[in-house]
mmCIF file of C-alpha atoms in Angstrom:
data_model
loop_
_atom_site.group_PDB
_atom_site.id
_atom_site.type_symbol
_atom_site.label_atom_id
_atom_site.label_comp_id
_atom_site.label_asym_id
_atom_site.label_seq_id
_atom_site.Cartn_x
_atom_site.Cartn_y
_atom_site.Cartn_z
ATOM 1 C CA UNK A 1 0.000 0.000 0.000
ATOM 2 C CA UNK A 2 1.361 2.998 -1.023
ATOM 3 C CA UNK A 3 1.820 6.085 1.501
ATOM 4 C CA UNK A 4 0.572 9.348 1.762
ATOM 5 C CA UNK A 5 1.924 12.412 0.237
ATOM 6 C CA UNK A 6 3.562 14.586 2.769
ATOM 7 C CA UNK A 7 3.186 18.139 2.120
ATOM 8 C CA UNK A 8 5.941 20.198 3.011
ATOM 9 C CA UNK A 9 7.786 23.810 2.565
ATOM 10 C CA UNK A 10 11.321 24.140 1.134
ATOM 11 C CA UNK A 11 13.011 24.988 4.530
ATOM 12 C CA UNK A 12 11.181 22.177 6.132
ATOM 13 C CA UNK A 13 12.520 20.184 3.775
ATOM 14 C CA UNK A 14 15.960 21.456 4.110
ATOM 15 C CA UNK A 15 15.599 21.145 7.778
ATOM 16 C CA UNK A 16 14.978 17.236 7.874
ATOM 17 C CA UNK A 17 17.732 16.848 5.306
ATOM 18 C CA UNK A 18 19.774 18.589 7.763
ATOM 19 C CA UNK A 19 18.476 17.012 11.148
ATOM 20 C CA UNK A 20 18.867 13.632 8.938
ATOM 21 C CA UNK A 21 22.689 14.170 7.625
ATOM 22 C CA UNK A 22 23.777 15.075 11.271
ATOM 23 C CA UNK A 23 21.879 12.116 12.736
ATOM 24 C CA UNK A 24 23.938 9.477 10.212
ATOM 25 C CA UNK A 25 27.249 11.211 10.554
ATOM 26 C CA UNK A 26 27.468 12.802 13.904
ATOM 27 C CA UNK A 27 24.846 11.744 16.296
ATOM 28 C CA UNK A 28 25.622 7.672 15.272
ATOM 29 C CA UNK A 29 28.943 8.177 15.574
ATOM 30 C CA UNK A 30 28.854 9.740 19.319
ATOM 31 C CA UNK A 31 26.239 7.117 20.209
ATOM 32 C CA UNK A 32 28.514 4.100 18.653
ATOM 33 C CA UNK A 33 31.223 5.754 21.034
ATOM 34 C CA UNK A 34 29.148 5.819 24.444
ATOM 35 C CA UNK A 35 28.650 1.886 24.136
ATOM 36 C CA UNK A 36 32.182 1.230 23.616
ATOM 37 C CA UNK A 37 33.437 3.325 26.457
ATOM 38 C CA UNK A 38 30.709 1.741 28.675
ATOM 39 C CA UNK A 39 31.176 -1.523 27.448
ATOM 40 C CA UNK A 40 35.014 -1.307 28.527
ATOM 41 C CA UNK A 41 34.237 0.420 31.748
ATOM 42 C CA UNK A 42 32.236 -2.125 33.671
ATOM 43 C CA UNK A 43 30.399 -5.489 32.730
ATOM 44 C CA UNK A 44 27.421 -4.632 30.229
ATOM 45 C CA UNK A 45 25.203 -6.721 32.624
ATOM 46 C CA UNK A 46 24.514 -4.026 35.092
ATOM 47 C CA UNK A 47 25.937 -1.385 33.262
ATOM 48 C CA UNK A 48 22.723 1.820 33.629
ATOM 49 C CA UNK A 49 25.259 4.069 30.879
ATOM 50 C CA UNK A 50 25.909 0.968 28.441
ATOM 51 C CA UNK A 51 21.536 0.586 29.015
ATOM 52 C CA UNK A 52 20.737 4.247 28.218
ATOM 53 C CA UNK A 53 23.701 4.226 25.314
ATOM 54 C CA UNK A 54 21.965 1.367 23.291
ATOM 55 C CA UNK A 55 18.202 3.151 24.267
ATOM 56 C CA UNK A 56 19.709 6.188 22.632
ATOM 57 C CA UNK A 57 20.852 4.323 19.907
ATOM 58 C CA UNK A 58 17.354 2.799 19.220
ATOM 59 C CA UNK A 59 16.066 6.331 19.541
ATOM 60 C CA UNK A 60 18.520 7.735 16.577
ATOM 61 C CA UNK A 61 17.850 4.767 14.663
ATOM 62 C CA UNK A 62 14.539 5.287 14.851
ATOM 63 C CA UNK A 63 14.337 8.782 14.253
ATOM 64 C CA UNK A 64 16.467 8.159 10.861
ATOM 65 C CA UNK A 65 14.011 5.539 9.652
ATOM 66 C CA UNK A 66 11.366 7.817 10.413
ATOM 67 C CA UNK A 67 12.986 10.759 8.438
ATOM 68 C CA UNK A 68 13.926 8.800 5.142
ATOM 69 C CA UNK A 69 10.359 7.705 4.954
ATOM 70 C CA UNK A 70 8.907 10.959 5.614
ATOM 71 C CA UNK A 71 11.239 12.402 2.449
ATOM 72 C CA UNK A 72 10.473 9.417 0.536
ATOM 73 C CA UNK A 73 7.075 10.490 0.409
ATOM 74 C CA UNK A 74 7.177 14.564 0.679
ATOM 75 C CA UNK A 75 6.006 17.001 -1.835
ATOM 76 C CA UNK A 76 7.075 20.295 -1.980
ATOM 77 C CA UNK A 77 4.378 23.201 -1.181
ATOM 78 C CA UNK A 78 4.401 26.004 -3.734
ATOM 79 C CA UNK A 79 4.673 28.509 -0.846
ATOM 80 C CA UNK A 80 4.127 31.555 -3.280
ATOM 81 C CA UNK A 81 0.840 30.192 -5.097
ATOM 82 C CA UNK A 82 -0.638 29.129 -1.634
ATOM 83 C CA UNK A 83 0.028 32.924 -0.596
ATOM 84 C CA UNK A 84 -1.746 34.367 -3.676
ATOM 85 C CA UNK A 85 -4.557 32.106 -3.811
ATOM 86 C CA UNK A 86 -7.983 33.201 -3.190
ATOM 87 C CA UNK A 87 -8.703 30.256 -0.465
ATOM 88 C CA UNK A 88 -6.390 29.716 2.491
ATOM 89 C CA UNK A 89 -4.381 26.282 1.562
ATOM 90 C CA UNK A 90 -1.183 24.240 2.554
ATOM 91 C CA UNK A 91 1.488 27.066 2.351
ATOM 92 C CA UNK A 92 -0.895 30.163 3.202
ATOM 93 C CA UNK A 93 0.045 32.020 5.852
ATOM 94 C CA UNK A 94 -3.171 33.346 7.905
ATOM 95 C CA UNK A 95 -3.928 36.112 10.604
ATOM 96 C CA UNK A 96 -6.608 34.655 12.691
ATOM 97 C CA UNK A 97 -8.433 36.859 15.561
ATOM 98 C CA UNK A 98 -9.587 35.497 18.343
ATOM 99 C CA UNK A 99 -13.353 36.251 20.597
ATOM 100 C CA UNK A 100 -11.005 38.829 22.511
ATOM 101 C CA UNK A 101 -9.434 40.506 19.701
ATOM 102 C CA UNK A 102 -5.950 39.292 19.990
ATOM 103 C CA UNK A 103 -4.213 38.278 16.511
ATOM 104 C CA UNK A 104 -1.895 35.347 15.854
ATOM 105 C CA UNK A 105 -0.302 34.646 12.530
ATOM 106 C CA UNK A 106 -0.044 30.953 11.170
ATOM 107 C CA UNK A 107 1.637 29.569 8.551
ATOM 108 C CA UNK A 108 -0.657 26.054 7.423
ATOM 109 C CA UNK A 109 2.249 23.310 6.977
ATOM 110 C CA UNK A 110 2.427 19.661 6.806
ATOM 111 C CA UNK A 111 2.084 17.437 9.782
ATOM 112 C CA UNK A 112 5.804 16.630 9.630
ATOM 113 C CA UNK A 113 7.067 20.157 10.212
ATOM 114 C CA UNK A 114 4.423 21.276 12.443
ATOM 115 C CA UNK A 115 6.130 23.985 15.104
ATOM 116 C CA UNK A 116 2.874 25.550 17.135
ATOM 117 C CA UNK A 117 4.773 27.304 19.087
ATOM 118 C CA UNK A 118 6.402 29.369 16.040
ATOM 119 C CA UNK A 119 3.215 29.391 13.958
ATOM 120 C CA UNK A 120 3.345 26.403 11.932
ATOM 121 C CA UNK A 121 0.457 25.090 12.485
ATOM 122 C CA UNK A 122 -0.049 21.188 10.486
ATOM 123 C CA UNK A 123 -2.829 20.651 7.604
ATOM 124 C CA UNK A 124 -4.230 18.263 10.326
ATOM 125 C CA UNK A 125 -4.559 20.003 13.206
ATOM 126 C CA UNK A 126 -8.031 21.108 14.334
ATOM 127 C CA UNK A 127 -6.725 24.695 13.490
ATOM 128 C CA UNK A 128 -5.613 23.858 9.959
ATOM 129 C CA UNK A 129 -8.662 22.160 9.179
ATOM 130 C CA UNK A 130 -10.746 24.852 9.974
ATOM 131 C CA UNK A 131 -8.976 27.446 8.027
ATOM 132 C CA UNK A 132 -8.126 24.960 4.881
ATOM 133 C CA UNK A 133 -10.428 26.650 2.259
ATOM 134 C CA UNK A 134 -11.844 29.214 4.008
ATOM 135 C CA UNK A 135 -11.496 33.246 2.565
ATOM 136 C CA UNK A 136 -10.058 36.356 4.042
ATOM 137 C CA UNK A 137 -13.279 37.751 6.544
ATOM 138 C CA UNK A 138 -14.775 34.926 6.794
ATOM 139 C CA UNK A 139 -15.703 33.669 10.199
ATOM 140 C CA UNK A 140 -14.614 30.288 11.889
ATOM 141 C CA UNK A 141 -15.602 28.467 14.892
ATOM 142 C CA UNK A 142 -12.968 26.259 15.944
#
């Protein structure tokens, strides 16, 4: 069964290419050194660092599987047709106000670079959906 597309901007992108390159050829390589050390320190049977090396290990392992599939399957937002469209879509960036009057700016992403916390909000999140197709004035309920 084939996968779903992730959508994605350029600079996410770039950022898991980044976060992926490091991972193979730095993190792997410090994490590869922690279980030697610890495995010539003390026995490995009751070794807590040699443990938490090879849970770390997992973890980056992990983490790299998880990237290559997400780029495996990524397409590429066209940020500056999502900005000039007529309907807010994946790429538009959006000035929402809230009941009180405060404003907060959001830029709708894919789930794999979601960042809430610096206004990249994902396609998916109850946020995104609402806005996904809506126009500038209209009113949402979310």
């Amino acid at each position: 069964m084939a996968e779903k597309a992730v959508p994605m901007t350029k600079e996410g992108m770039e950022r898991l290419e980044k976060e992926l390159d490091q991972l193979r050829t730095v993190r792997r390589q410090e994490v590869a050194d922690r279980i030697h050390q610890s495995k010539e320190l003390a026995s490995t049977q009751n070794n807590a660092e040699y443990e938490e090396a090879k849970n770390e290990q997992a973890f980056v392992e992990g983490r790299i599987l998880t990237i290559e599939r997400i780029l495996q399957v990524a397409t590429v937002i066209d940020e500056e047709a999502a900005h000039h469209a007529s309907r807010v879509q994946i790429g538009s960036r959006v000035s929402v106000a809230s009941a009180d009057g405060k404003r907060t700016e959001y830029t709708i992403g894919g789930v794999a670079e979601a960042r809430p916390t610096e206004g990249l909000i994902s396609n998916e999140s109850p946020v995104g959906r609402a806005l996904l197709g809506k126009r500038v004035g209209d009113e949402v309920k979310i």
